[in-house]
Short mmCIF file of C-alpha atoms in Angstrom, two decimals:
data_model
loop_
_atom_site.label_atom_id
_atom_site.label_comp_id
_atom_site.label_asym_id
_atom_site.label_seq_id
_atom_site.Cartn_x
_atom_site.Cartn_y
_atom_site.Cartn_z
CA UNK A 1 84.34 18.25 31.85
CA UNK A 2 83.36 16.29 34.94
CA UNK A 3 80.18 14.28 34.40
CA UNK A 4 78.24 11.83 36.52
CA UNK A 5 75.31 10.01 34.95
CA UNK A 6 72.95 7.84 36.98
CA UNK A 7 70.83 5.08 35.51
CA UNK A 8 68.79 2.10 36.61
CA UNK A 9 65.86 3.81 38.28
CA UNK A 10 62.27 2.80 37.73
CA UNK A 11 59.13 1.39 39.29
CA UNK A 12 59.56 -1.55 41.65
CA UNK A 13 57.20 -3.35 44.00
CA UNK A 14 57.68 -3.25 47.77
CA UNK A 15 60.19 -5.89 48.80
CA UNK A 16 61.82 -5.80 45.39
CA UNK A 17 65.34 -4.94 44.32
CA UNK A 18 66.98 -2.46 41.99
CA UNK A 19 70.56 -1.71 41.02
CA UNK A 20 71.54 1.86 40.27
CA UNK A 21 74.63 2.78 38.28
CA UNK A 22 76.66 5.96 38.23
CA UNK A 23 78.96 6.41 35.23
CA UNK A 24 81.73 8.97 35.63
CA UNK A 25 83.89 10.81 33.14
CA UNK A 26 86.16 13.83 32.91
CA UNK A 27 88.30 13.12 35.98
CA UNK A 28 90.57 10.46 37.46
CA UNK A 29 87.75 8.35 38.81
CA UNK A 30 89.94 5.95 40.78
CA UNK A 31 91.20 8.82 42.97
CA UNK A 32 87.85 9.98 44.35
CA UNK A 33 85.29 9.03 46.99
CA UNK A 34 81.81 8.72 45.49
CA UNK A 35 78.59 9.20 47.43
CA UNK A 36 74.91 8.40 46.95
CA UNK A 37 72.31 10.92 48.10
CA UNK A 38 68.55 10.74 47.69
CA UNK A 39 65.65 13.16 47.80
CA UNK A 40 62.09 12.01 48.39
CA UNK A 41 59.40 13.98 46.56
CA UNK A 42 59.07 17.41 48.13
CA UNK A 43 61.58 16.55 50.84
CA UNK A 44 65.18 17.35 51.69
CA UNK A 45 68.47 15.70 50.84
CA UNK A 46 69.48 12.49 52.60
CA UNK A 47 73.01 11.11 52.46
CA UNK A 48 72.99 7.35 51.94
CA UNK A 49 76.43 5.92 51.40
CA UNK A 50 80.02 6.54 50.38
CA UNK A 51 82.81 4.41 48.97
CA UNK A 52 86.49 5.26 49.05
CA UNK A 53 88.64 5.51 45.95
CA UNK A 54 89.92 1.95 46.39
CA UNK A 55 86.56 0.57 47.46
CA UNK A 56 87.93 -0.57 50.80
CA UNK A 57 86.18 1.96 53.04
CA UNK A 58 82.40 1.96 52.83
CA UNK A 59 79.86 3.75 54.98
CA UNK A 60 76.07 3.77 55.13
CA UNK A 61 73.29 5.78 56.70
CA UNK A 62 71.37 3.84 59.33
CA UNK A 63 68.23 4.07 57.19
CA UNK A 64 69.71 1.82 54.48
CA UNK A 65 72.31 -0.23 56.34
CA UNK A 66 71.76 -3.93 55.70
CA UNK A 67 69.51 -3.30 52.69
CA UNK A 68 71.69 -1.25 50.33
CA UNK A 69 75.17 -2.13 49.10
CA UNK A 70 77.56 0.28 47.41
CA UNK A 71 80.35 -0.92 45.13
CA UNK A 72 82.59 0.41 42.40
CA UNK A 73 84.49 -0.76 39.34
CA UNK A 74 87.40 1.57 38.68
CA UNK A 75 88.09 -0.11 35.35
CA UNK A 76 84.63 0.94 34.20
CA UNK A 77 84.60 4.32 35.97
CA UNK A 78 81.37 3.32 37.65
CA UNK A 79 79.77 3.12 41.07
CA UNK A 80 76.73 1.01 41.87
CA UNK A 81 74.02 0.96 44.51
CA UNK A 82 72.31 -2.38 45.00
CA UNK A 83 69.00 -1.78 46.74
CA UNK A 84 67.14 -4.70 48.30
CA UNK A 85 63.99 -5.03 50.41
CA UNK A 86 62.69 -1.77 49.00
CA UNK A 87 59.96 0.12 50.85
CA UNK A 88 57.60 2.91 49.94
CA UNK A 89 59.75 5.36 51.85
CA UNK A 90 62.64 4.59 49.51
CA UNK A 91 60.78 6.39 46.73
CA UNK A 92 63.05 9.24 45.75
CA UNK A 93 65.40 10.72 43.20
CA UNK A 94 68.81 9.15 43.72
CA UNK A 95 71.94 11.20 43.00
CA UNK A 96 75.54 10.15 42.88
CA UNK A 97 78.05 12.84 43.79
CA UNK A 98 81.81 13.19 43.89
CA UNK A 99 83.75 14.27 46.94
CA UNK A 100 85.08 17.75 46.64
CA UNK A 101 88.45 18.64 45.22
CA UNK A 102 90.27 21.96 45.17
CA UNK A 103 92.59 21.75 42.17
CA UNK A 104 94.57 24.82 43.21
CA UNK A 105 95.69 23.22 46.46
CA UNK A 106 95.25 19.54 45.50
CA UNK A 107 92.97 19.19 48.50
CA UNK A 108 90.11 16.72 48.81
CA UNK A 109 87.31 17.81 51.11
CA UNK A 110 84.18 16.05 52.45
CA UNK A 111 81.72 18.13 50.47
CA UNK A 112 80.12 17.16 47.18
CA UNK A 113 81.28 19.24 44.24
CA UNK A 114 79.83 17.39 41.25
CA UNK A 115 76.44 15.73 41.08
CA UNK A 116 74.61 13.66 38.52
CA UNK A 117 71.17 14.62 37.28
CA UNK A 118 69.52 11.93 39.38
CA UNK A 119 67.44 8.84 38.65
CA UNK A 120 63.94 8.29 40.01
CA UNK A 121 63.10 5.20 42.01
CA UNK A 122 59.42 4.60 42.74
CA UNK A 123 58.42 1.83 45.12
CA UNK A 124 54.76 0.96 44.78
CA UNK A 125 52.45 -1.96 44.21
CA UNK B 1 72.36 10.45 62.67
CA UNK B 2 69.77 13.21 62.92
CA UNK B 3 69.50 15.89 60.26
CA UNK B 4 71.03 19.27 61.00
CA UNK B 5 68.42 21.91 61.83
CA UNK B 6 67.72 24.78 59.46
CA UNK B 7 64.86 27.29 59.37
CA UNK B 8 62.16 26.18 56.93
CA UNK B 9 62.08 29.48 55.14
CA UNK B 10 63.86 32.82 54.91
CA UNK B 11 62.89 35.76 52.75
CA UNK B 12 64.34 39.10 51.76
CA UNK B 13 64.05 41.89 49.24
CA UNK B 14 66.43 42.34 46.32
CA UNK B 15 69.69 43.88 47.46
CA UNK B 16 69.25 42.87 51.08
CA UNK B 17 71.33 40.34 52.99
CA UNK B 18 69.90 37.22 54.57
CA UNK B 19 71.42 34.59 56.84
CA UNK B 20 70.50 30.92 57.10
CA UNK B 21 71.51 29.01 60.21
CA UNK B 22 72.41 25.34 60.48
CA UNK B 23 72.57 23.74 63.91
CA UNK B 24 74.13 20.40 64.68
CA UNK B 25 75.81 18.67 67.58
CA UNK B 26 79.21 17.85 69.01
CA UNK B 27 79.36 14.69 66.88
CA UNK B 28 79.12 16.56 63.61
CA UNK B 29 79.16 20.26 62.96
CA UNK B 30 80.42 21.13 66.44
CA UNK B 31 83.49 18.96 66.12
CA UNK B 32 84.49 19.52 62.51
CA UNK B 33 85.04 22.45 60.20
CA UNK B 34 83.80 20.34 57.29
CA UNK B 35 80.58 22.23 56.70
CA UNK B 36 79.31 22.64 53.16
CA UNK B 37 76.39 24.57 51.71
CA UNK B 38 74.37 23.74 48.61
CA UNK B 39 71.86 25.59 46.46
CA UNK B 40 69.12 23.65 44.70
CA UNK B 41 66.70 25.03 42.16
CA UNK B 42 63.49 23.05 41.46
CA UNK B 43 64.09 19.94 39.43
CA UNK B 44 67.85 20.41 39.45
CA UNK B 45 70.75 18.75 41.19
CA UNK B 46 72.24 20.59 44.16
CA UNK B 47 75.15 22.95 43.51
CA UNK B 48 78.04 23.34 45.95
CA UNK B 49 78.30 26.92 47.25
CA UNK B 50 80.76 26.65 50.14
CA UNK B 51 82.99 24.02 51.67
CA UNK B 52 85.02 23.83 54.86
CA UNK B 53 82.69 26.45 56.39
CA UNK B 54 83.67 29.41 54.25
CA UNK B 55 85.59 28.40 51.13
CA UNK B 56 84.00 29.08 47.75
CA UNK B 57 84.60 26.77 44.79
CA UNK B 58 85.73 28.44 41.61
CA UNK B 59 82.86 30.21 39.89
CA UNK B 60 80.67 30.77 42.96
CA UNK B 61 79.74 34.36 43.58
CA UNK B 62 81.40 36.15 46.50
CA UNK B 63 77.91 37.20 47.57
CA UNK B 64 77.82 33.84 49.35
CA UNK B 65 79.78 33.61 52.58
CA UNK B 66 79.89 31.27 55.54
CA UNK B 67 80.85 31.12 59.18
CA UNK B 68 80.63 28.81 62.16
CA UNK B 69 80.44 29.18 65.90
CA UNK B 70 80.16 26.19 68.18
CA UNK B 71 77.43 23.88 66.93
CA UNK B 72 75.94 26.40 64.49
CA UNK B 73 77.04 27.30 60.99
CA UNK B 74 75.63 30.15 58.92
CA UNK B 75 75.30 31.02 55.26
CA UNK B 76 74.93 34.67 54.35
CA UNK B 77 73.71 35.81 50.97
CA UNK B 78 74.42 39.47 50.37
CA UNK B 79 72.96 41.62 47.61
CA UNK B 80 70.03 39.23 47.26
CA UNK B 81 69.00 38.63 43.64
CA UNK B 82 65.96 37.01 42.05
CA UNK B 83 68.10 34.08 40.91
CA UNK B 84 68.95 33.30 44.54
CA UNK B 85 65.41 32.05 45.10
CA UNK B 86 66.00 28.35 45.74
CA UNK B 87 66.37 25.73 48.46
CA UNK B 88 69.56 25.76 50.51
CA UNK B 89 71.07 22.86 52.41
CA UNK B 90 73.99 22.61 54.79
CA UNK B 91 75.93 19.43 55.36
CA UNK B 92 78.57 18.28 57.81
CA UNK B 93 81.05 15.48 58.16
CA UNK B 94 80.34 13.35 61.22
CA UNK B 95 82.25 11.32 63.76
CA UNK B 96 80.95 8.17 62.07
CA UNK B 97 82.76 9.02 58.83
CA UNK B 98 79.43 9.85 57.22
CA UNK B 99 77.77 13.02 55.96
CA UNK B 100 74.59 14.55 57.29
CA UNK B 101 72.46 17.18 55.58
CA UNK B 102 70.38 19.94 57.05
CA UNK B 103 66.61 20.01 56.85
CA UNK B 104 66.72 22.62 54.10
CA UNK B 105 65.68 26.27 53.84
CA UNK B 106 63.52 27.79 51.14
CA UNK B 107 64.70 31.26 50.24
CA UNK B 108 62.12 33.62 48.79
CA UNK B 109 63.05 36.89 47.12
CA UNK B 110 60.22 39.32 47.75
#
């Protein structure tokens, strides 16, 4: 069974830092792109970042570029999101999600087929 | 990258069909057939309903279907059921190798 479990959320002061983790199991982790998506309270989904299976290709949304850093450790089946210079508007539930895969056709697609349960980050003084 | 545009809310009676639109631009939805749709119930993680415009993952009801024309994609829910009451989001791959989500649509079953 595919599982993604986020951890590391909590309360942090403005300007502070936090590191989120996403632990994966149930699939060949080193073969998949992993994404981070967040959802502010009562708001919609916002894509934040993705990292390729090898970790070589990394992309960010403009809203977090220069402040957030995505990384992965394939030996530990984990992806991380280092968040620096946090602001009130970064308050949200943060999800990690796997790129889509159609097992019948062995096709990877740029949708998100498995998601974690999310971890809450609250930025407040 | 601006969010894709969806109607804030759509409603329908049980058994009816409803359609949710998702409008983007030539740098995302208009240029790629990599449109996905998600369903999210309160307090839950999103669930993938469709990918590549109209493909359903295993286990997703065939009451959910998708299409695309130009810069607009659509999700149709046929035979509306009480359990379909949720928030729905579209997403698209973009020319910047990123993903962008829609603004979200709240579906109410009357």
